[in-house]
Amino acid sequence: PEHIVKIVEVLKKALREATTFHQKVVIIETLAHMAIPEALEVLAPYVNDKAPIEELPGYFVEKPELIHEERNFVRQVTIYALAHVARQYPQLVLPMLLPVYENIAEPYEVRIAAFTIALQSQPSKSVLERIASELHHEHNRQVRSFVISGLETAANLTQPMYQEFAQNARFAIEFAPRERLGLHYSKM
């Protein structure tokens, strides 16, 4: 593991010093594909928007007013990259993603990304129930529609390895709002 720690440190430094979007994405994906807790520690500030402005985005943005959008786009890339780790380390990934999903101040695209990967970590029955129940207070229709659709998709999984997760999702859906939003809202 000592050589792994060295590799993670090299990638951490490279991520900090990357000067293009492409470089950032390659390093983020590399760290995520390593699927080890040490790599998650490096990615966490990108997920939870704690990385300094010099590092995130860390590359030239033509219009300064778009820096926030660039930050959020790189954050989405990072969150979706966690799909490589979500099933192996749900106990590490879920605590990173749920606060992002639950934060209504986050852009809906970032919240949807966080929910998508959180769902891949197969959260417990109680977490799914809480997510479904809180949809009654969700003001963003894109988020509400996507989460209901995601829970319905999970509830319909038929593979034996997902049987308990599907059952938990079916249970949770009972706590979600009954209304279903049209196709012009986000769906999984």
Coordinates of N, CA, C and O in Angstrom, one line a residue:
P1 N 0.8 -1.2 0.0 CA 0.0 0.0 0.0 C 0.8 1.3 0.0 O 0.3 2.3 -0.3
E2 N 2.1 1.2 0.4 CA 2.9 2.4 0.4 C 3.1 3.0 -1.0 O 3.0 4.2 -1.2
H3 N 3.2 2.1 -2.0 CA 3.3 2.6 -3.4 C 2.0 3.2 -3.9 O 2.0 4.2 -4.6
I4 N 0.9 2.7 -3.4 CA -0.5 3.2 -3.7 C -0.6 4.7 -3.1 O -1.1 5.6 -3.8
V5 N -0.1 4.9 -1.9 CA -0.2 6.2 -1.3 C 0.6 7.2 -2.1 O 0.2 8.3 -2.3
K6 N 1.8 6.7 -2.6 CA 2.6 7.6 -3.4 C 1.9 8.0 -4.7 O 2.0 9.1 -5.2
I7 N 1.3 7.0 -5.3 CA 0.6 7.3 -6.6 C -0.6 8.3 -6.3 O -0.7 9.2 -7.1
V8 N -1.3 8.1 -5.3 CA -2.4 9.0 -4.9 C -1.8 10.4 -4.7 O -2.4 11.4 -5.1
E9 N -0.7 10.5 -4.0 CA -0.1 11.8 -3.8 C 0.3 12.5 -5.1 O 0.1 13.7 -5.2
V10 N 0.9 11.7 -6.0 CA 1.3 12.3 -7.3 C 0.0 12.8 -8.1 O 0.0 13.9 -8.6
L11 N -1.0 12.0 -8.0 CA -2.3 12.4 -8.7 C -2.9 13.6 -8.0 O -3.5 14.4 -8.7
K12 N -2.9 13.6 -6.7 CA -3.4 14.8 -6.0 C -2.7 16.0 -6.4 O -3.4 17.1 -6.7
K13 N -1.4 16.0 -6.5 CA -0.6 17.2 -6.9 C -1.0 17.5 -8.4 O -1.2 18.7 -8.7
A14 N -1.1 16.5 -9.2 CA -1.4 16.7 -10.6 C -2.8 17.4 -10.8 O -3.0 18.2 -11.6
L15 N -3.7 16.9 -10.0 CA -5.1 17.5 -10.0 C -5.1 18.9 -9.6 O -5.7 19.8 -10.2
R16 N -4.3 19.2 -8.6 CA -4.2 20.6 -8.1 C -3.6 21.5 -9.1 O -4.0 22.7 -9.3
E17 N -2.6 21.0 -9.9 CA -1.9 21.8 -10.9 C -2.4 21.7 -12.3 O -1.9 22.4 -13.2
A18 N -3.4 20.9 -12.5 CA -4.0 20.7 -13.9 C -4.5 22.1 -14.4 O -5.1 22.8 -13.6
T19 N -4.3 22.4 -15.6 CA -4.6 23.7 -16.2 C -5.6 23.6 -17.3 O -5.9 24.7 -17.9
T20 N -6.2 22.4 -17.6 CA -7.2 22.3 -18.6 C -8.3 21.4 -18.1 O -8.1 20.6 -17.2
F21 N -9.5 21.6 -18.6 CA -10.6 20.7 -18.3 C -10.3 19.3 -18.5 O -10.6 18.4 -17.7
H22 N -9.7 19.0 -19.7 CA -9.4 17.6 -20.1 C -8.4 17.0 -19.0 O -8.6 15.9 -18.6
Q23 N -7.4 17.7 -18.6 CA -6.5 17.2 -17.6 C -7.2 16.9 -16.3 O -7.0 15.8 -15.7
K24 N -8.1 17.8 -15.9 CA -8.9 17.6 -14.7 C -9.7 16.3 -14.8 O -9.6 15.4 -13.9
V25 N -10.4 16.1 -15.9 CA -11.3 14.9 -16.0 C -10.4 13.6 -16.0 O -10.8 12.7 -15.4
V26 N -9.3 13.6 -16.7 CA -8.5 12.4 -16.8 C -8.0 12.0 -15.4 O -8.1 10.9 -15.0
I27 N -7.6 13.0 -14.6 CA -7.1 12.7 -13.3 C -8.2 12.3 -12.4 O -8.0 11.4 -11.6
I28 N -9.3 13.0 -12.4 CA -10.5 12.6 -11.6 C -10.9 11.2 -11.9 O -11.1 10.4 -11.0
E29 N -11.0 10.9 -13.2 CA -11.4 9.5 -13.6 C -10.4 8.5 -13.1 O -10.7 7.4 -12.7
T30 N -9.1 8.8 -13.2 CA -8.0 7.9 -12.8 C -8.2 7.6 -11.3 O -8.1 6.5 -10.9
L31 N -8.3 8.7 -10.5 CA -8.5 8.5 -9.1 C -9.7 7.6 -8.8 O -9.7 6.7 -7.9
A32 N -10.8 7.9 -9.4 CA -12.1 7.2 -9.2 C -11.9 5.7 -9.6 O -12.4 4.8 -8.8
H33 N -11.3 5.4 -10.7 CA -11.1 4.1 -11.1 C -10.2 3.3 -10.2 O -10.2 2.0 -10.2
M34 N -9.3 4.0 -9.4 CA -8.5 3.3 -8.4 C -9.4 2.6 -7.4 O -9.0 1.6 -6.8
A35 N -10.5 3.1 -7.1 CA -11.5 2.6 -6.2 C -10.9 2.2 -4.9 O -11.1 1.1 -4.3
I36 N -10.2 3.2 -4.3 CA -9.7 3.0 -3.0 C -10.0 4.3 -2.1 O -10.2 5.4 -2.6
P37 N -10.1 4.1 -0.8 CA -10.5 5.2 0.1 C -9.6 6.4 0.0 O -10.0 7.5 0.1
E38 N -8.3 6.2 -0.2 CA -7.3 7.3 -0.3 C -7.7 8.2 -1.5 O -7.5 9.4 -1.4
A39 N -8.1 7.6 -2.5 CA -8.5 8.5 -3.7 C -9.8 9.3 -3.4 O -9.9 10.4 -3.9
L40 N -10.7 8.7 -2.7 CA -11.9 9.4 -2.3 C -11.6 10.6 -1.5 O -12.3 11.7 -1.6
E41 N -10.6 10.6 -0.6 CA -10.2 11.7 0.2 C -9.8 12.9 -0.7 O -10.0 14.0 -0.4
V42 N -9.1 12.6 -1.8 CA -8.7 13.6 -2.8 C -9.9 14.2 -3.5 O -9.9 15.4 -3.8
L43 N -10.9 13.4 -3.9 CA -12.0 13.8 -4.6 C -13.1 14.5 -3.8 O -13.8 15.3 -4.3
A44 N -13.1 14.3 -2.5 CA -14.1 14.9 -1.6 C -14.3 16.4 -1.7 O -15.4 16.9 -1.8
P45 N -13.2 17.2 -1.7 CA -13.4 18.6 -1.9 C -14.0 19.1 -3.2 O -14.7 20.1 -3.2
Y46 N -13.9 18.2 -4.2 CA -14.6 18.6 -5.5 C -16.0 18.2 -5.4 O -16.9 19.0 -5.9
V47 N -16.4 17.2 -4.7 CA -17.8 16.8 -4.5 C -18.5 17.8 -3.7 O -19.6 18.3 -4.1
N48 N -17.9 18.2 -2.6 CA -18.6 19.0 -1.6 C -18.3 20.5 -1.8 O -18.7 21.3 -0.9
D49 N -17.7 20.9 -2.9 CA -17.4 22.3 -3.3 C -16.5 23.0 -2.3 O -16.7 24.2 -2.0
K50 N -15.6 22.3 -1.7 CA -14.7 22.9 -0.7 C -13.3 23.2 -1.3 O -12.4 23.7 -0.6
A51 N -13.1 22.8 -2.6 CA -11.8 23.1 -3.2 C -11.6 24.6 -3.4 O -12.6 25.2 -3.8
P52 N -10.4 25.1 -3.3 CA -10.2 26.5 -3.5 C -10.4 26.9 -5.0 O -10.3 26.1 -5.8
I53 N -10.8 28.2 -5.2 CA -11.1 28.6 -6.5 C -9.9 28.5 -7.5 O -10.1 28.2 -8.7
E54 N -8.7 28.5 -7.0 CA -7.5 28.4 -7.8 C -7.4 26.9 -8.3 O -6.8 26.7 -9.4
E55 N -8.0 26.0 -7.6 CA -7.9 24.6 -8.0 C -9.2 24.1 -8.7 O -9.1 23.2 -9.5
L56 N -10.3 24.7 -8.4 CA -11.6 24.3 -9.0 C -12.3 25.5 -9.5 O -12.8 26.3 -8.7
P57 N -12.3 25.8 -10.8 CA -11.9 24.9 -11.9 C -10.4 24.7 -12.0 O -10.0 23.7 -12.5
G58 N -9.6 25.8 -11.8 CA -8.2 25.6 -11.9 C -7.6 25.8 -13.3 O -6.5 25.6 -13.6
Y59 N -8.5 26.2 -14.2 CA -8.1 26.4 -15.6 C -8.8 27.7 -16.1 O -9.7 28.2 -15.4
F60 N -8.3 28.3 -17.2 CA -8.8 29.6 -17.6 C -10.2 29.4 -18.1 O -10.6 28.5 -18.8
V61 N -11.1 30.4 -17.6 CA -12.4 30.5 -18.0 C -12.6 31.9 -18.7 O -12.3 32.9 -18.0
E62 N -13.0 31.9 -19.9 CA -13.1 33.1 -20.7 C -13.9 34.2 -20.0 O -13.4 35.4 -20.0
K63 N -15.0 33.9 -19.5 CA -15.9 34.9 -18.9 C -15.9 34.6 -17.4 O -16.4 33.5 -16.9
P64 N -15.4 35.5 -16.6 CA -15.3 35.3 -15.1 C -16.7 34.9 -14.5 O -16.7 34.2 -13.5
E65 N -17.7 35.4 -15.0 CA -19.1 35.1 -14.5 C -19.5 33.7 -14.7 O -20.4 33.2 -14.1
L66 N -18.7 32.9 -15.5 CA -19.0 31.5 -15.7 C -18.2 30.6 -14.8 O -18.3 29.4 -14.9
I67 N -17.3 31.1 -14.0 CA -16.4 30.3 -13.2 C -17.3 29.4 -12.3 O -17.0 28.2 -12.1
H68 N -18.4 29.9 -11.7 CA -19.2 29.1 -10.8 C -19.8 27.9 -11.6 O -19.9 26.8 -11.1
E69 N -20.2 28.2 -12.9 CA -20.8 27.1 -13.7 C -19.7 26.0 -14.0 O -20.0 24.8 -14.0
E70 N -18.5 26.5 -14.3 CA -17.4 25.5 -14.5 C -17.1 24.7 -13.3 O -16.9 23.5 -13.4
R71 N -17.1 25.3 -12.1 CA -16.9 24.6 -10.9 C -18.0 23.5 -10.8 O -17.6 22.3 -10.5
N72 N -19.2 23.8 -11.0 CA -20.3 22.9 -10.9 C -20.2 21.8 -11.9 O -20.5 20.6 -11.6
F73 N -19.7 22.1 -13.1 CA -19.6 21.1 -14.1 C -18.5 20.1 -13.7 O -18.7 18.8 -13.9
V74 N -17.4 20.6 -13.3 CA -16.3 19.7 -12.8 C -16.8 18.8 -11.6 O -16.5 17.7 -11.5
R75 N -17.6 19.4 -10.8 CA -18.1 18.7 -9.6 C -19.0 17.6 -10.1 O -19.0 16.4 -9.6
Q76 N -19.9 17.8 -11.1 CA -20.7 16.8 -11.7 C -19.9 15.6 -12.2 O -20.2 14.5 -12.0
V77 N -18.8 16.0 -13.0 CA -17.9 15.0 -13.5 C -17.4 14.1 -12.4 O -17.3 12.9 -12.5
T78 N -16.9 14.8 -11.3 CA -16.4 14.1 -10.2 C -17.4 13.1 -9.5 O -17.1 12.0 -9.2
I79 N -18.6 13.7 -9.3 CA -19.7 12.8 -8.7 C -20.0 11.6 -9.6 O -20.0 10.5 -9.1
Y80 N -20.2 11.8 -10.9 CA -20.4 10.7 -11.7 C -19.3 9.7 -11.8 O -19.5 8.5 -11.9
A81 N -18.1 10.2 -11.6 CA -16.9 9.3 -11.6 C -16.9 8.4 -10.4 O -16.4 7.3 -10.4
L82 N -17.6 8.8 -9.3 CA -17.7 8.0 -8.1 C -18.5 6.7 -8.4 O -18.5 5.8 -7.5
A83 N -19.2 6.6 -9.5 CA -19.9 5.4 -9.8 C -19.0 4.2 -9.8 O -19.4 3.0 -9.4
H84 N -17.7 4.4 -10.0 CA -16.7 3.3 -10.0 C -16.4 2.8 -8.6 O -15.9 1.7 -8.4
V85 N -16.8 3.6 -7.6 CA -16.5 3.3 -6.2 C -17.7 3.0 -5.4 O -17.6 2.4 -4.3
A86 N -18.9 3.5 -5.8 CA -20.1 3.5 -5.0 C -20.5 2.1 -4.4 O -20.9 2.0 -3.3
R87 N -20.4 1.1 -5.2 CA -20.8 -0.3 -4.7 C -19.7 -0.9 -3.8 O -20.1 -1.6 -2.9
Q88 N -18.5 -0.5 -4.0 CA -17.4 -1.1 -3.2 C -17.3 -0.4 -1.8 O -17.0 -1.1 -0.8
Y89 N -17.5 0.9 -1.8 CA -17.4 1.7 -0.5 C -18.6 2.5 -0.3 O -18.5 3.8 -0.1
P90 N -19.8 1.9 -0.2 CA -21.0 2.8 0.0 C -20.9 3.6 1.3 O -21.4 4.7 1.4
Q91 N -20.2 3.0 2.3 CA -20.1 3.7 3.6 C -19.3 4.9 3.6 O -19.4 5.8 4.4
L92 N -18.5 5.1 2.5 CA -17.7 6.3 2.3 C -18.3 7.2 1.3 O -18.2 8.4 1.4
V93 N -18.9 6.6 0.3 CA -19.5 7.4 -0.8 C -20.8 8.1 -0.4 O -21.0 9.3 -0.6
L94 N -21.7 7.4 0.3 CA -23.0 8.0 0.7 C -22.8 9.2 1.6 O -23.5 10.2 1.3
P95 N -22.0 9.2 2.6 CA -21.9 10.4 3.4 C -21.3 11.6 2.7 O -21.5 12.7 3.1
M96 N -20.6 11.3 1.6 CA -20.1 12.4 0.7 C -21.3 13.0 -0.1 O -21.4 14.2 -0.3
L97 N -22.1 12.1 -0.6 CA -23.1 12.5 -1.6 C -24.5 13.0 -1.0 O -25.1 13.9 -1.6
L98 N -24.9 12.4 0.0 CA -26.2 12.8 0.6 C -26.3 14.2 1.0 O -27.3 14.9 0.7
P99 N -25.3 14.8 1.6 CA -25.4 16.2 1.9 C -25.5 17.1 0.7 O -26.2 18.1 0.7
V100 N -24.8 16.7 -0.4 CA -24.9 17.5 -1.6 C -26.3 17.4 -2.2 O -26.9 18.4 -2.6
Y101 N -26.8 16.2 -2.3 CA -28.2 15.9 -2.7 C -29.2 16.7 -1.9 O -30.1 17.4 -2.4
E102 N -29.1 16.7 -0.6 CA -30.0 17.3 0.3 C -29.9 18.8 0.4 O -30.9 19.5 0.9
N103 N -28.9 19.4 -0.1 CA -28.7 20.8 0.0 C -29.4 21.5 -1.2 O -29.0 21.5 -2.3
I104 N -30.5 22.2 -0.8 CA -31.4 22.8 -1.8 C -30.7 24.0 -2.5 O -31.2 24.5 -3.5
A105 N -29.6 24.5 -1.9 CA -28.9 25.6 -2.5 C -28.0 25.2 -3.7 O -27.6 26.0 -4.5
E106 N -27.8 23.9 -3.8 CA -27.0 23.3 -4.9 C -27.8 23.4 -6.2 O -29.0 23.2 -6.2
P107 N -27.1 23.6 -7.3 CA -27.8 23.5 -8.6 C -28.5 22.1 -8.8 O -27.9 21.1 -8.3
Y108 N -29.6 22.1 -9.4 CA -30.3 20.8 -9.5 C -29.5 19.8 -10.3 O -29.6 18.6 -10.0
E109 N -28.7 20.2 -11.2 CA -27.9 19.2 -12.0 C -26.9 18.5 -11.0 O -26.6 17.3 -11.2
V110 N -26.3 19.2 -10.1 CA -25.4 18.6 -9.1 C -26.1 17.7 -8.2 O -25.7 16.6 -7.8
R111 N -27.3 18.1 -7.7 CA -28.1 17.3 -6.8 C -28.5 16.0 -7.5 O -28.5 15.0 -6.9
I112 N -28.9 16.1 -8.8 CA -29.3 14.9 -9.5 C -28.1 13.9 -9.7 O -28.3 12.7 -9.5
A113 N -27.0 14.5 -9.9 CA -25.8 13.7 -10.0 C -25.5 13.0 -8.7 O -25.3 11.7 -8.7
A114 N -25.6 13.7 -7.6 CA -25.4 13.1 -6.3 C -26.4 12.0 -6.0 O -26.0 11.0 -5.5
F115 N -27.6 12.2 -6.3 CA -28.7 11.2 -6.1 C -28.4 10.0 -6.9 O -28.5 8.9 -6.4
T116 N -28.0 10.2 -8.2 CA -27.8 9.1 -9.1 C -26.7 8.1 -8.5 O -26.9 6.9 -8.5
I117 N -25.6 8.7 -8.1 CA -24.5 7.8 -7.6 C -24.8 7.3 -6.2 O -24.5 6.2 -5.9
A118 N -25.5 8.1 -5.4 CA -26.0 7.6 -4.1 C -26.8 6.4 -4.3 O -26.7 5.4 -3.6
L119 N -27.7 6.4 -5.3 CA -28.6 5.2 -5.5 C -27.8 4.0 -5.9 O -28.1 2.9 -5.6
Q120 N -26.7 4.2 -6.6 CA -25.8 3.1 -7.0 C -25.1 2.4 -5.9 O -24.7 1.3 -5.9
S121 N -25.1 3.2 -4.8 CA -24.4 2.6 -3.6 C -25.5 1.8 -2.7 O -25.2 1.3 -1.7
Q122 N -26.7 1.7 -3.3 CA -27.8 0.9 -2.7 C -28.0 1.3 -1.2 O -27.8 0.5 -0.3
P123 N -28.5 2.5 -1.0 CA -28.7 3.0 0.4 C -29.7 2.1 1.1 O -30.5 1.4 0.5
S124 N -29.7 2.2 2.4 CA -30.6 1.4 3.3 C -32.0 1.8 3.1 O -32.4 2.8 2.5
K125 N -32.9 0.9 3.6 CA -34.3 1.2 3.5 C -34.7 2.5 4.2 O -35.5 3.3 3.7
S126 N -34.1 2.8 5.3 CA -34.4 4.0 6.1 C -33.9 5.3 5.3 O -34.6 6.3 5.3
V127 N -32.8 5.2 4.6 CA -32.3 6.3 3.8 C -33.2 6.6 2.6 O -33.6 7.7 2.3
L128 N -33.6 5.5 2.0 CA -34.5 5.6 0.8 C -35.9 6.2 1.3 O -36.5 7.0 0.6
E129 N -36.4 5.7 2.4 CA -37.6 6.2 3.0 C -37.5 7.7 3.3 O -38.4 8.5 2.9
R130 N -36.4 8.2 3.9 CA -36.2 9.6 4.2 C -36.2 10.4 2.9 O -36.8 11.5 2.8
I131 N -35.4 9.9 1.9 CA -35.4 10.6 0.6 C -36.8 10.8 0.0 O -37.2 11.9 -0.4
A132 N -37.5 9.7 0.0 CA -38.9 9.7 -0.6 C -39.8 10.6 0.2 O -40.5 11.4 -0.4
S133 N -39.7 10.6 1.5 CA -40.6 11.4 2.4 C -40.3 12.9 2.2 O -41.2 13.7 2.1
E134 N -39.0 13.2 2.0 CA -38.6 14.7 1.9 C -39.0 15.2 0.5 O -39.0 16.5 0.4
L135 N -39.4 14.4 -0.4 CA -39.9 14.9 -1.7 C -41.1 15.7 -1.6 O -41.4 16.6 -2.5
H136 N -41.9 15.5 -0.5 CA -43.1 16.4 -0.3 C -42.7 17.8 -0.1 O -43.5 18.7 -0.4
H137 N -41.5 18.1 0.3 CA -41.0 19.5 0.5 C -40.1 20.0 -0.5 O -39.5 21.0 -0.4
E138 N -39.9 19.1 -1.6 CA -38.9 19.5 -2.6 C -39.5 20.5 -3.6 O -40.6 20.2 -4.2
H139 N -38.9 21.6 -3.7 CA -39.5 22.7 -4.6 C -39.0 22.6 -6.0 O -39.6 23.1 -6.9
N140 N -37.9 21.9 -6.3 CA -37.4 21.8 -7.6 C -38.0 20.6 -8.3 O -37.8 19.5 -7.9
R141 N -38.8 20.9 -9.4 CA -39.5 19.8 -10.1 C -38.6 18.9 -10.8 O -38.9 17.7 -10.9
Q142 N -37.4 19.4 -11.3 CA -36.5 18.5 -11.9 C -36.0 17.4 -10.9 O -36.0 16.2 -11.2
V143 N -35.6 17.9 -9.8 CA -35.1 17.0 -8.7 C -36.2 16.0 -8.3 O -36.0 14.8 -8.3
R144 N -37.4 16.5 -8.0 CA -38.5 15.7 -7.6 C -38.8 14.6 -8.6 O -39.0 13.4 -8.3
S145 N -39.0 15.0 -9.9 CA -39.3 14.1 -10.9 C -38.2 13.0 -11.1 O -38.5 11.8 -11.2
F146 N -36.9 13.5 -11.1 CA -35.8 12.5 -11.3 C -35.7 11.5 -10.1 O -35.5 10.3 -10.4
V147 N -35.9 12.0 -8.9 CA -35.8 11.1 -7.7 C -36.9 10.1 -7.7 O -36.7 8.9 -7.5
I148 N -38.1 10.5 -8.0 CA -39.3 9.6 -8.1 C -39.0 8.5 -9.2 O -39.2 7.3 -9.0
S149 N -38.5 9.0 -10.3 CA -38.2 8.1 -11.4 C -37.1 7.1 -11.1 O -37.2 5.9 -11.4
G150 N -36.1 7.6 -10.4 CA -35.0 6.8 -9.9 C -35.4 5.7 -8.9 O -35.0 4.6 -9.0
L151 N -36.3 6.1 -8.0 CA -36.8 5.1 -7.0 C -37.7 4.1 -7.7 O -37.6 2.9 -7.4
E152 N -38.5 4.5 -8.7 CA -39.3 3.6 -9.5 C -38.4 2.6 -10.3 O -38.7 1.4 -10.3
T153 N -37.4 3.1 -10.9 CA -36.4 2.3 -11.6 C -35.8 1.3 -10.7 O -35.7 0.1 -11.0
A154 N -35.3 1.7 -9.5 CA -34.7 0.8 -8.5 C -35.8 -0.3 -8.0 O -35.4 -1.4 -7.9
A155 N -37.0 0.2 -7.9 CA -38.0 -0.7 -7.4 C -38.3 -1.8 -8.4 O -38.8 -2.9 -8.1
N156 N -38.1 -1.6 -9.7 CA -38.3 -2.5 -10.8 C -37.2 -3.4 -11.1 O -37.3 -4.2 -12.1
L157 N -36.1 -3.3 -10.4 CA -34.9 -4.2 -10.7 C -35.3 -5.6 -10.4 O -36.0 -5.9 -9.4
T158 N -34.9 -6.5 -11.3 CA -35.3 -7.9 -11.1 C -34.1 -8.9 -10.9 O -34.4 -10.0 -10.6
Q159 N -32.9 -8.4 -11.1 CA -31.8 -9.3 -10.9 C -31.7 -9.7 -9.4 O -31.9 -8.9 -8.5
P160 N -31.4 -11.0 -9.2 CA -31.4 -11.5 -7.8 C -30.5 -10.7 -6.9 O -30.8 -10.5 -5.7
M161 N -29.3 -10.2 -7.4 CA -28.4 -9.4 -6.5 C -29.0 -8.1 -6.0 O -28.5 -7.5 -5.1
Y162 N -30.1 -7.6 -6.7 CA -30.7 -6.3 -6.3 C -32.1 -6.6 -5.6 O -32.8 -5.6 -5.4
Q163 N -32.4 -7.8 -5.3 CA -33.7 -8.1 -4.8 C -34.1 -7.3 -3.5 O -35.1 -6.7 -3.5
E164 N -33.2 -7.3 -2.6 CA -33.5 -6.5 -1.3 C -33.5 -5.0 -1.6 O -34.4 -4.3 -1.1
F165 N -32.6 -4.5 -2.4 CA -32.6 -3.1 -2.7 C -33.9 -2.7 -3.4 O -34.5 -1.7 -3.1
A166 N -34.3 -3.5 -4.4 CA -35.6 -3.2 -5.1 C -36.8 -3.2 -4.1 O -37.7 -2.4 -4.2
Q167 N -36.8 -4.2 -3.2 CA -37.8 -4.2 -2.2 C -37.8 -3.0 -1.3 O -38.9 -2.4 -1.0
N168 N -36.6 -2.5 -0.9 CA -36.5 -1.3 -0.1 C -37.0 -0.1 -0.9 O -37.6 0.8 -0.3
A169 N -36.7 0.0 -2.2 CA -37.2 1.1 -3.0 C -38.7 1.1 -3.2 O -39.3 2.1 -3.1
R170 N -39.3 -0.1 -3.3 CA -40.7 -0.2 -3.4 C -41.4 0.3 -2.1 O -42.4 1.0 -2.1
F171 N -40.8 -0.1 -1.0 CA -41.2 0.4 0.3 C -41.2 1.9 0.4 O -42.1 2.6 0.8
A172 N -40.0 2.5 -0.1 CA -39.8 3.9 0.0 C -40.8 4.7 -0.9 O -41.2 5.8 -0.5
I173 N -41.1 4.2 -2.0 CA -42.0 4.9 -2.9 C -43.3 5.2 -2.3 O -44.0 6.2 -2.6
E174 N -43.7 4.4 -1.4 CA -45.0 4.6 -0.7 C -45.0 5.9 0.1 O -46.1 6.5 0.4
F175 N -43.8 6.4 0.4 CA -43.7 7.7 1.2 C -43.6 8.9 0.2 O -43.6 10.0 0.7
A176 N -43.4 8.7 -1.0 CA -43.2 9.8 -2.0 C -44.5 10.4 -2.4 O -45.6 9.8 -2.2
P177 N -44.4 11.6 -2.9 CA -45.7 12.3 -3.4 C -46.3 11.4 -4.5 O -45.6 10.8 -5.3
R178 N -47.6 11.4 -4.6 CA -48.3 10.6 -5.6 C -48.3 11.2 -7.0 O -48.4 10.5 -8.0
E179 N -48.2 12.5 -7.0 CA -48.1 13.2 -8.3 C -47.0 12.7 -9.2 O -45.9 12.5 -8.7
R180 N -47.2 12.6 -10.4 CA -46.1 12.3 -11.4 C -46.0 13.4 -12.4 O -47.0 13.8 -13.0
L181 N -44.8 13.9 -12.5 CA -44.6 15.1 -13.4 C -44.3 14.6 -14.8 O -43.9 13.4 -15.0
G182 N -44.6 15.4 -15.8 CA -44.6 15.0 -17.2 C -43.2 14.7 -17.7 O -42.2 14.9 -17.0
L183 N -43.1 14.3 -18.9 CA -41.8 13.9 -19.6 C -40.9 15.0 -19.8 O -39.7 14.8 -20.0
H184 N -41.4 16.3 -19.7 CA -40.4 17.4 -19.9 C -39.6 17.7 -18.6 O -38.8 18.5 -18.6
Y185 N -39.8 16.9 -17.5 CA -39.0 17.0 -16.4 C -38.0 15.8 -16.3 O -38.3 14.8 -16.9
S186 N -37.0 16.0 -15.6 CA -35.9 15.0 -15.5 C -36.4 13.6 -15.1 O -37.2 13.5 -14.2
K187 N -35.9 12.6 -15.8 CA -36.2 11.2 -15.5 C -35.0 10.4 -15.5 O -34.0 10.7 -16.2
M188 N -35.0 9.3 -14.8 CA -33.8 8.3 -14.8 C -34.1 7.3 -15.8 O -35.1 6.8 -16.1

